[in-house]
Structure formats: structure tokens, C-alpha cells
PDB file of C-alpha atoms in Angstrom:
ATOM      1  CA  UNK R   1       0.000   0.000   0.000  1.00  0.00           C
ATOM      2  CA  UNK R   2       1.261   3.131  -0.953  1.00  0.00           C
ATOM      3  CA  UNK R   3       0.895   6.652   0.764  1.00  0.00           C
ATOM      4  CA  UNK R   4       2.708   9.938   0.373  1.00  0.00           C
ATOM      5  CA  UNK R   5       6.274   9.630   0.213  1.00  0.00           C
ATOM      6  CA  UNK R   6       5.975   6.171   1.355  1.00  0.00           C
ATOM      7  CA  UNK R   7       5.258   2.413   0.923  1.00  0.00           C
ATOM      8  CA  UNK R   8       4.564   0.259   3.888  1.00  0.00           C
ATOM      9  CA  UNK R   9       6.546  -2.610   3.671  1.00  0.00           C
ATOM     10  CA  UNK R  10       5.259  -4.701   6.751  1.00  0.00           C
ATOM     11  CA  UNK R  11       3.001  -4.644   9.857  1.00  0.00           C
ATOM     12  CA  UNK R  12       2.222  -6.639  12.805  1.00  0.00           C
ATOM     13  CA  UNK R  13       0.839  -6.803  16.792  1.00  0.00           C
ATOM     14  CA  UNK R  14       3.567  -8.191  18.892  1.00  0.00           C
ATOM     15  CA  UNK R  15       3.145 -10.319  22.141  1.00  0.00           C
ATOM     16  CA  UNK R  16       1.735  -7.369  23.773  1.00  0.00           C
ATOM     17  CA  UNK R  17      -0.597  -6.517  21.751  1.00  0.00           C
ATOM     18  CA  UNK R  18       0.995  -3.141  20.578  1.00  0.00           C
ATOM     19  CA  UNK R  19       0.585  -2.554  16.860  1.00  0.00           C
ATOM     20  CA  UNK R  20       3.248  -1.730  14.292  1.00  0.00           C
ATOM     21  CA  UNK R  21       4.138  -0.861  10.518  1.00  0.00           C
ATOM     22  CA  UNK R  22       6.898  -0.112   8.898  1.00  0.00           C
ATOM     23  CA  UNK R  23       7.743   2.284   5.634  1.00  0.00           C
ATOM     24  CA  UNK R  24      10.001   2.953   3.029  1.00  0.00           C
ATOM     25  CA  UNK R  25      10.711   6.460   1.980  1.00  0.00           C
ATOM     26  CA  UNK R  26      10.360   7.038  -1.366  1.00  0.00           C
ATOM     27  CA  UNK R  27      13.610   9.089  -1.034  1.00  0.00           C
ATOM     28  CA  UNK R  28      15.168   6.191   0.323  1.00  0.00           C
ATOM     29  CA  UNK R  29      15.002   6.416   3.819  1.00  0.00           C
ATOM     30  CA  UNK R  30      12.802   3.710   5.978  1.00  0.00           C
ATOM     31  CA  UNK R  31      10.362   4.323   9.069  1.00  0.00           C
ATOM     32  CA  UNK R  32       8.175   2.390  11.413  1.00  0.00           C
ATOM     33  CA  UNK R  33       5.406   3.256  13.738  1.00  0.00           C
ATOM     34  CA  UNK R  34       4.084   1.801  17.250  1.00  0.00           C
ATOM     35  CA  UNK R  35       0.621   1.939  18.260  1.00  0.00           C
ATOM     36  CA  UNK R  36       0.903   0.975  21.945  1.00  0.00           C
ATOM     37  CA  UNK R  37      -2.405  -0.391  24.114  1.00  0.00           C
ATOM     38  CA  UNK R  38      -1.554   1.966  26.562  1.00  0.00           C
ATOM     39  CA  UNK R  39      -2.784   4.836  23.818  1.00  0.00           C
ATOM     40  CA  UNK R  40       0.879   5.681  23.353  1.00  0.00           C
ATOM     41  CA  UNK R  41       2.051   5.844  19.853  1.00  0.00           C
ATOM     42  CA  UNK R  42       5.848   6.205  18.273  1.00  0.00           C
ATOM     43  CA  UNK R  43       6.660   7.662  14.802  1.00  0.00           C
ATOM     44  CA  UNK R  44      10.403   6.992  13.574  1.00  0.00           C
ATOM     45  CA  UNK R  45      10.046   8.647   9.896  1.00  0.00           C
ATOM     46  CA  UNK R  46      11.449   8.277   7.026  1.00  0.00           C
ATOM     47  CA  UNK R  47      13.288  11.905   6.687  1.00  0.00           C
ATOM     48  CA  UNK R  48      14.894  10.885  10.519  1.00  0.00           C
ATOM     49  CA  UNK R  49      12.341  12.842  12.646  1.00  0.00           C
ATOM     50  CA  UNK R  50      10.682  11.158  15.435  1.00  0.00           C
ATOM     51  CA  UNK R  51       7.600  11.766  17.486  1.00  0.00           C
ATOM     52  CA  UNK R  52       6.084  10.522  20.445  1.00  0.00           C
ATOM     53  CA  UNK R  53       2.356  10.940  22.003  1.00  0.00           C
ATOM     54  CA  UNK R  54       1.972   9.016  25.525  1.00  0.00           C
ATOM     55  CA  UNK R  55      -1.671   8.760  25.228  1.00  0.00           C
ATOM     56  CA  UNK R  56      -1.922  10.887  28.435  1.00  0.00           C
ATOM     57  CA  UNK R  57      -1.252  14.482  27.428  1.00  0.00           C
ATOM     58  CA  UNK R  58       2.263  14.648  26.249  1.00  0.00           C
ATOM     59  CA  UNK R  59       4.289  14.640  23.271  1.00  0.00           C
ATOM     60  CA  UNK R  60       7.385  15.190  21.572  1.00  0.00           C
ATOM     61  CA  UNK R  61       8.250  15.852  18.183  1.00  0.00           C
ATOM     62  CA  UNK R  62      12.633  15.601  17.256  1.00  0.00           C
ATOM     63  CA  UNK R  63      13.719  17.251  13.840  1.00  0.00           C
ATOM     64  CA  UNK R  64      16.030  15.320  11.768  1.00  0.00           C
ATOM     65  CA  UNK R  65      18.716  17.978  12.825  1.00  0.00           C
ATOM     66  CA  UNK R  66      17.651  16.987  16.896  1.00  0.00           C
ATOM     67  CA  UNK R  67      15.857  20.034  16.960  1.00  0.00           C
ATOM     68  CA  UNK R  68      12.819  18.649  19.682  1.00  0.00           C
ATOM     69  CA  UNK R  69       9.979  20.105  20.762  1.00  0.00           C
ATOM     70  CA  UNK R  70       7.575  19.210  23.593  1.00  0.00           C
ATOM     71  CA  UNK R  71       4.457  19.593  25.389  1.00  0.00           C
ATOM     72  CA  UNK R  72       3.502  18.265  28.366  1.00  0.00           C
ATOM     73  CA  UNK R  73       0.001  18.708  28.468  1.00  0.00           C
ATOM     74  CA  UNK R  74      -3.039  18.819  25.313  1.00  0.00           C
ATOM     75  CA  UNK R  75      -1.513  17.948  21.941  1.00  0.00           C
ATOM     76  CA  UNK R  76       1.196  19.021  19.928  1.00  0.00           C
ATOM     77  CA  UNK R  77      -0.616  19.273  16.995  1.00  0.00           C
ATOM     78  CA  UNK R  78      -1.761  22.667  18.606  1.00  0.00           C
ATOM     79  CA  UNK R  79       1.031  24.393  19.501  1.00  0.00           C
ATOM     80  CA  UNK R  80       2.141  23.437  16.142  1.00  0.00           C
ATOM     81  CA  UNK R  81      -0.637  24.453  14.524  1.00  0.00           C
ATOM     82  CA  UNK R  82      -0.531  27.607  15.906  1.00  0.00           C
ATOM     83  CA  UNK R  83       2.990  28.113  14.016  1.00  0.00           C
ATOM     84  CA  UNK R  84       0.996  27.491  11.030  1.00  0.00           C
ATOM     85  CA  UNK R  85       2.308  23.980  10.488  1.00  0.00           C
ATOM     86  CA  UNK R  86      -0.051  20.545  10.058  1.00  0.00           C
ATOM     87  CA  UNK R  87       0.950  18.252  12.512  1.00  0.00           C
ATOM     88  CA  UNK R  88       0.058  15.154   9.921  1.00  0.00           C
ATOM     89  CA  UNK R  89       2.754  17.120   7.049  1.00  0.00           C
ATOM     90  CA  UNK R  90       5.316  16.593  10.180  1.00  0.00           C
ATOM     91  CA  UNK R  91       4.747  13.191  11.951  1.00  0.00           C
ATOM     92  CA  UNK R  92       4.126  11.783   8.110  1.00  0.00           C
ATOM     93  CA  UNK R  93       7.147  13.348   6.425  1.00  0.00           C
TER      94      UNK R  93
END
């Protein structure tokens, strides 16, 4: 299945239940997700950024340069939002 940028390559539930897929950039570079049953959920994407939501309030999103940026409470889709910037263009790069 393709998607932007991206083909998923694989996907699975491990012995814990926790869900995850992996990607490869069409530029090259590969990426995997984790959908956790706590409600946490872990992007490694394919440009090198990362970001993490812990299902209970907090996030954190790392640039490819280590540039990171958190938020400890609501979602980080609004603070980045409010720079003008989709969250889903970011965590799906």
C-alpha cells in the first residue's frame, strides 16, 4: 500500500498486543510506527524525525537535525498548529 512519500513494507501486533508498521521512503530512507495499548504511539520517519504521544497528554516531536519540541500537556498538533504547520505534514514526512 502506498501513501505519500511512502510504501509500507510490513506490519504486525507483537506479544503485547501493541501494533506496528513499517515504511520505506520514497527518497530512500525507511520508518516504522508503534501503536501501543496503553494509547501511546511512536513515529520513527522516514526523513529521521521522530515523534512521540503518551496517550496521556504529552508529546514530543525531534527534527532530523535533533531540533525537539515538547508539550507536556493537550496535543502538539496545537502548539504546532498555531505556528501554522499541520501536525500530519510533520509526523508523516
Amino acid at each position: 500500500m502506498s501513501g505519500k512519500g511512502y510504501t509500507y513494507t510490513g506490519s504486525g501486533t507483537n506479544s503485547q498486543g501493541n501494533h506496528y508498521c513499517s515504511r520505506q521512503g520514497n527518497d530512500g530512507g525507511s520508518g516504522y510506527h508503534y501503536s501501543n495499548t496503553n494509547g501511546s504511539y511512536y513515529y520513527a520517519n522516514t526523513n529521521g524525525s521522530t515523534y512521540y504521544n503518551s496517550g496521556k497528554g504529552s508529546s514530543t516531536y525531534t527534527s532530523p537535525s535533533g531540533y525537539t519540541v515538547s508539550k507536556s500537556s493537550g496535543n502538539i498538533a496545537v502548539l504546532f498548529s498555531s505556528y501554522g504547520t499541520d501536525i500530519e505534514t510533520i509526523v508523516k514526512a
